[in-house]
PDB file of C-alpha atoms in Angstrom:
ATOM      1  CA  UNK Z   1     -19.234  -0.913  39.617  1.00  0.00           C
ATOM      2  CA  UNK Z   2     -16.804  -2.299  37.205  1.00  0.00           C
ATOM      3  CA  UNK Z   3     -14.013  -0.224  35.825  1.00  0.00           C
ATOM      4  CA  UNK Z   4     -14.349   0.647  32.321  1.00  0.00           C
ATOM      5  CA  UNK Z   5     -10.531   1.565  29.789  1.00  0.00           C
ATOM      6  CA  UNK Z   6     -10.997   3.066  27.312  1.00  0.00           C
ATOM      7  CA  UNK Z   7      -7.601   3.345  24.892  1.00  0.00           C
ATOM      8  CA  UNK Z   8      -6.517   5.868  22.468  1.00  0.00           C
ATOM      9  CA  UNK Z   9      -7.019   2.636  19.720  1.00  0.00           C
ATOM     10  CA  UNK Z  10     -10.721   2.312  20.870  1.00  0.00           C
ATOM     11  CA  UNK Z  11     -11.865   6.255  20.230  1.00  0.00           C
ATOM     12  CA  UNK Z  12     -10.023   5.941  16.424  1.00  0.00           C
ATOM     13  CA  UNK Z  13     -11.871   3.185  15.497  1.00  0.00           C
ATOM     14  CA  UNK Z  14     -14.880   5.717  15.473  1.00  0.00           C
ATOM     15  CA  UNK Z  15     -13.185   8.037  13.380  1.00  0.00           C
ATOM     16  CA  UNK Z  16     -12.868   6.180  10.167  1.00  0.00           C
ATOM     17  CA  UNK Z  17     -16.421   6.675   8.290  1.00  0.00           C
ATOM     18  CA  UNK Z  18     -15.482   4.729   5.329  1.00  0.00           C
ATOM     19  CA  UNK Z  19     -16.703   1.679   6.829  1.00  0.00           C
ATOM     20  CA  UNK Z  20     -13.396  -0.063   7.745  1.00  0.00           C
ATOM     21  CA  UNK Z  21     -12.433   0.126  11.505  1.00  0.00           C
ATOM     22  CA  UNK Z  22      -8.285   0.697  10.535  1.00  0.00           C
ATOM     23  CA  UNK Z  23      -7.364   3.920   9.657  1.00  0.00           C
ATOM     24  CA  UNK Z  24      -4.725   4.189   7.154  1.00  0.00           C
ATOM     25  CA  UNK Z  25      -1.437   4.997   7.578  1.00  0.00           C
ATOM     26  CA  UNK Z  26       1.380   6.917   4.762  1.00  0.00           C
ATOM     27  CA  UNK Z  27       4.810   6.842   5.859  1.00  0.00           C
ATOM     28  CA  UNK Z  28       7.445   9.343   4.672  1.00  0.00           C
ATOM     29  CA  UNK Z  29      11.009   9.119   6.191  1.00  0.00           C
ATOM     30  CA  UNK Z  30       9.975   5.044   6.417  1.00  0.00           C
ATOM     31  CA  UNK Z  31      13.363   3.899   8.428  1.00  0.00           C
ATOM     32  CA  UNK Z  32      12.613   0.375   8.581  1.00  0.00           C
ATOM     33  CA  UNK Z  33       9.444   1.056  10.058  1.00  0.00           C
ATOM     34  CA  UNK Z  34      10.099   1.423  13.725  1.00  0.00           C
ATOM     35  CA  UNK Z  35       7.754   4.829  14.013  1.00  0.00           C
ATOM     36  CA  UNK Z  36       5.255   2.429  11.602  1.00  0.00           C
ATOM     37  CA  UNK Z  37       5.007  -0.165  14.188  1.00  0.00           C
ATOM     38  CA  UNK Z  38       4.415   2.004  16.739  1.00  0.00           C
ATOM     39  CA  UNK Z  39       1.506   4.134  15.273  1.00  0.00           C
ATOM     40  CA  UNK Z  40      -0.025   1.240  13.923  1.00  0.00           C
ATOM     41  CA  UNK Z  41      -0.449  -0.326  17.361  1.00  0.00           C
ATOM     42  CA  UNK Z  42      -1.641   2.756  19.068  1.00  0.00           C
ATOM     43  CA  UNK Z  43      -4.501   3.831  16.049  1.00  0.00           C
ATOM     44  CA  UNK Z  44      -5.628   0.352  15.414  1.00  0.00           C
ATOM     45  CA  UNK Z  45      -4.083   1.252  11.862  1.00  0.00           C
ATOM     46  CA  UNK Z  46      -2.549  -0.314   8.792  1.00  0.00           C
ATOM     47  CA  UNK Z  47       0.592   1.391   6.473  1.00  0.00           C
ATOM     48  CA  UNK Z  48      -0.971   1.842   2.935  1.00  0.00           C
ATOM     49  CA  UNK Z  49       2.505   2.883   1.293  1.00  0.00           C
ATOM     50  CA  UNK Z  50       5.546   4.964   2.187  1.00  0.00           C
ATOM     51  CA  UNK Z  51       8.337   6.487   0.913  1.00  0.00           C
ATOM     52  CA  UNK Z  52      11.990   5.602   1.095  1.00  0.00           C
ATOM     53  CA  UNK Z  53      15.100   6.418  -0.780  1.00  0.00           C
ATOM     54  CA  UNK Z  54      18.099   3.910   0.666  1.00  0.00           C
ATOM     55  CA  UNK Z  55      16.719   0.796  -1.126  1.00  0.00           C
ATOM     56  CA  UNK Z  56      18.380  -1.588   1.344  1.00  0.00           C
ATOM     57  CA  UNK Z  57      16.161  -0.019   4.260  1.00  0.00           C
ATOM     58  CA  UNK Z  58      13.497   0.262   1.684  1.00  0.00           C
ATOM     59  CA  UNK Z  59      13.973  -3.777   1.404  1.00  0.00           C
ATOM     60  CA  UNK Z  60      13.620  -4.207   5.136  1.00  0.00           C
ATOM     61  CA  UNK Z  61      10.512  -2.618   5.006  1.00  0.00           C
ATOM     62  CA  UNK Z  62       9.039  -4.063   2.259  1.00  0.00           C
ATOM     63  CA  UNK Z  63       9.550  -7.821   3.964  1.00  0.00           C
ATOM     64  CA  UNK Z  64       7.320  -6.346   6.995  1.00  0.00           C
ATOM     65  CA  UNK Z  65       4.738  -4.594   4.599  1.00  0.00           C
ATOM     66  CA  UNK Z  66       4.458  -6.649   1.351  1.00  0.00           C
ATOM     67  CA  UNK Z  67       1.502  -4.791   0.504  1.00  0.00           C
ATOM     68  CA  UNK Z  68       2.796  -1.356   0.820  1.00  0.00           C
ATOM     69  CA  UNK Z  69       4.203   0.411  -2.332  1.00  0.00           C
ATOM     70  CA  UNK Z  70       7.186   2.472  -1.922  1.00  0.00           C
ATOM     71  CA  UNK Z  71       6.733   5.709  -3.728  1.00  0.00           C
ATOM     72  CA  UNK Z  72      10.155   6.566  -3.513  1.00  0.00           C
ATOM     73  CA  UNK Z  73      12.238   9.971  -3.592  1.00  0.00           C
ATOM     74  CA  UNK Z  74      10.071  11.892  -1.459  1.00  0.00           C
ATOM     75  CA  UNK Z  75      11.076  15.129  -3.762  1.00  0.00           C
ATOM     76  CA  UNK Z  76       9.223  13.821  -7.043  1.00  0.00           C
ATOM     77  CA  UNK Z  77       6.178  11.884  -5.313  1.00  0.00           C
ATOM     78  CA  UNK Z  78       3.052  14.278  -6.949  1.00  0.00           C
ATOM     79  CA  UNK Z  79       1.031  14.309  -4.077  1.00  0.00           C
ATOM     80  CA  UNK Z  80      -2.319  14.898  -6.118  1.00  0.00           C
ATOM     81  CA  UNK Z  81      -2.236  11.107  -7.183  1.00  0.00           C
ATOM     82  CA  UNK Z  82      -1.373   9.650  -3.851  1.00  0.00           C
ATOM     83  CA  UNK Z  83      -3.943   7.216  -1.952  1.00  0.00           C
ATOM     84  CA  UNK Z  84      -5.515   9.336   0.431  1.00  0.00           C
ATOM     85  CA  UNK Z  85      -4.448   8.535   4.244  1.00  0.00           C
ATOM     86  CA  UNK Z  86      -6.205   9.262   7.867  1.00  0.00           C
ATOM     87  CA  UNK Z  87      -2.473   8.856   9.353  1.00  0.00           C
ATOM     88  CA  UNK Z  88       0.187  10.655   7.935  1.00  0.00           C
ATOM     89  CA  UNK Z  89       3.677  10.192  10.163  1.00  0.00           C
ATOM     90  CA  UNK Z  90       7.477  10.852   9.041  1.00  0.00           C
ATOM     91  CA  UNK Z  91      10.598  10.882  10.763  1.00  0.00           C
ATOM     92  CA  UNK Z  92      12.620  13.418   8.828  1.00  0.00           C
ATOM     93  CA  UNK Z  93      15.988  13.928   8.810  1.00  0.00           C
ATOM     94  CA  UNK Z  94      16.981  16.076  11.974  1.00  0.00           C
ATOM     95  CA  UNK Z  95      20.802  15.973  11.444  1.00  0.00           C
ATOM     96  CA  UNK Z  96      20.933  19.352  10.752  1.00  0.00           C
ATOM     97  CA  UNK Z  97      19.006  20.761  13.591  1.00  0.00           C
ATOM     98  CA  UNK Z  98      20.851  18.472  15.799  1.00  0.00           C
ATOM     99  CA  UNK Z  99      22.885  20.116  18.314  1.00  0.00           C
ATOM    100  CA  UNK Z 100      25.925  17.172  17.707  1.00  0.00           C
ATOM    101  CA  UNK Z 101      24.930  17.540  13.713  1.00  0.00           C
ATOM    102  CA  UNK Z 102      26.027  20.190  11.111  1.00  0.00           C
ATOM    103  CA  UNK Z 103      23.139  22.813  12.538  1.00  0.00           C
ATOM    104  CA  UNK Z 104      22.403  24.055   8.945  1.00  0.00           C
ATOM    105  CA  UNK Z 105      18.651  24.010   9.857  1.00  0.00           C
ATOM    106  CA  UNK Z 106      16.005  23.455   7.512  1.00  0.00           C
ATOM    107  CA  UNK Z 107      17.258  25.439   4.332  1.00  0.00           C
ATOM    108  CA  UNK Z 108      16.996  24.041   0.851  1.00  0.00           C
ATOM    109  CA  UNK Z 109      19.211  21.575   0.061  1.00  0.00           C
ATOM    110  CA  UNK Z 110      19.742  20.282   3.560  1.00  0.00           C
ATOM    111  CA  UNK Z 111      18.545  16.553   4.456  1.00  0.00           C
ATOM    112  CA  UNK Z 112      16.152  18.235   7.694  1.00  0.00           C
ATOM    113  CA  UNK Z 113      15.158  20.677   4.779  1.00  0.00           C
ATOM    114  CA  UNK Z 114      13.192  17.891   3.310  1.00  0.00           C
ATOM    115  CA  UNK Z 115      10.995  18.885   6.090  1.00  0.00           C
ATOM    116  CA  UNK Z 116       9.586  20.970   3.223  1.00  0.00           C
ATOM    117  CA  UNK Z 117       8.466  18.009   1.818  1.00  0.00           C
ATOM    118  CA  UNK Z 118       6.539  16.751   4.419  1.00  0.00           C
ATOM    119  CA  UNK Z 119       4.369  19.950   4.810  1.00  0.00           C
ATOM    120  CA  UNK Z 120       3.723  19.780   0.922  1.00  0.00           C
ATOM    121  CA  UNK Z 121       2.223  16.401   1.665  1.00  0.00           C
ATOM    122  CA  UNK Z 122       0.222  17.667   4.446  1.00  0.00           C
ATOM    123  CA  UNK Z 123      -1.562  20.378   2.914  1.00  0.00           C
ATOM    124  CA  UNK Z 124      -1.788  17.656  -0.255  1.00  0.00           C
ATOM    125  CA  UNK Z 125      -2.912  15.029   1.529  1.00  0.00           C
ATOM    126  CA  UNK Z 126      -4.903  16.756   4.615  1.00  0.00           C
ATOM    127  CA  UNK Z 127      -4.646  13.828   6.483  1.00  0.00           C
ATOM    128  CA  UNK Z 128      -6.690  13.680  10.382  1.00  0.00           C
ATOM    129  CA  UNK Z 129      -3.580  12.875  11.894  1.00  0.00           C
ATOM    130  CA  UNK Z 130      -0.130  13.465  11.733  1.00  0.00           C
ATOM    131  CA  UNK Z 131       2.702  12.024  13.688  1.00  0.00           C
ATOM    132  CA  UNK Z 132       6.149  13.351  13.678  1.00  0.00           C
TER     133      UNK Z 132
END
């Protein structure tokens, strides 16, 4: 009898019910879009938009994702007038819960406390998935 894979791509293409086999992806943290990449190739999924303050990665990423809008500072986005997303992945800021960073932790005003952020999109957005 034949061997059968089955991939992690194949089961989400099931779980989109809209009708269209990608999920959709919303990108905080965006980098130039090395965590995108990745997660779109495992889900079978396409980045909708993201959010990126240094405007020269911000330009990197755009060139890869024309179609993606940036929404920006990640502190002002209102969440209630975001597109929806099945995939919601970020790679926050972790220098300071690094041990070799400042170890300030996740308090206000730190860059990993933009963590905070993040969740607020979560419960927002309630997306199926989320990748950190």
């Amino acid at each position: 009898m034949p061997e059968t894979t089955v991939t992690g791509a194949d089961f989400m293409l099931d779980l989109n019910t809209d009708g269209d086999s990608r999920l959709r992806i919303g990108s905080l943290f965006s980098g130039y879009g090395g965590l995108d990449l990745a997660v779109e190739h495992v889900f079978n999924a396409t980045t909708v938009w993201f959010s990126e303050l240094n405007e020269p990665v911000a330009r990197v990423f755009s060139r890869h994702w024309s179609d993606a809008p940036n929404l920006g500072d990640i502190t002002t986005i209102d969440w209630s007038r975001v597109e929806p997303v099945d995939i919601l992945i970020g790679g926050f800021p972790c220098q300071d819960v690094s041990t070799v960073g400042k170890r300030a932790g996740l308090a206000p005003g730190t860059r990993s406390g933009l963590w905070a952020h993040m969740a607020a999109a979560i419960d927002a957005l309630q997306p199926e998935w989320v990748v950190i």
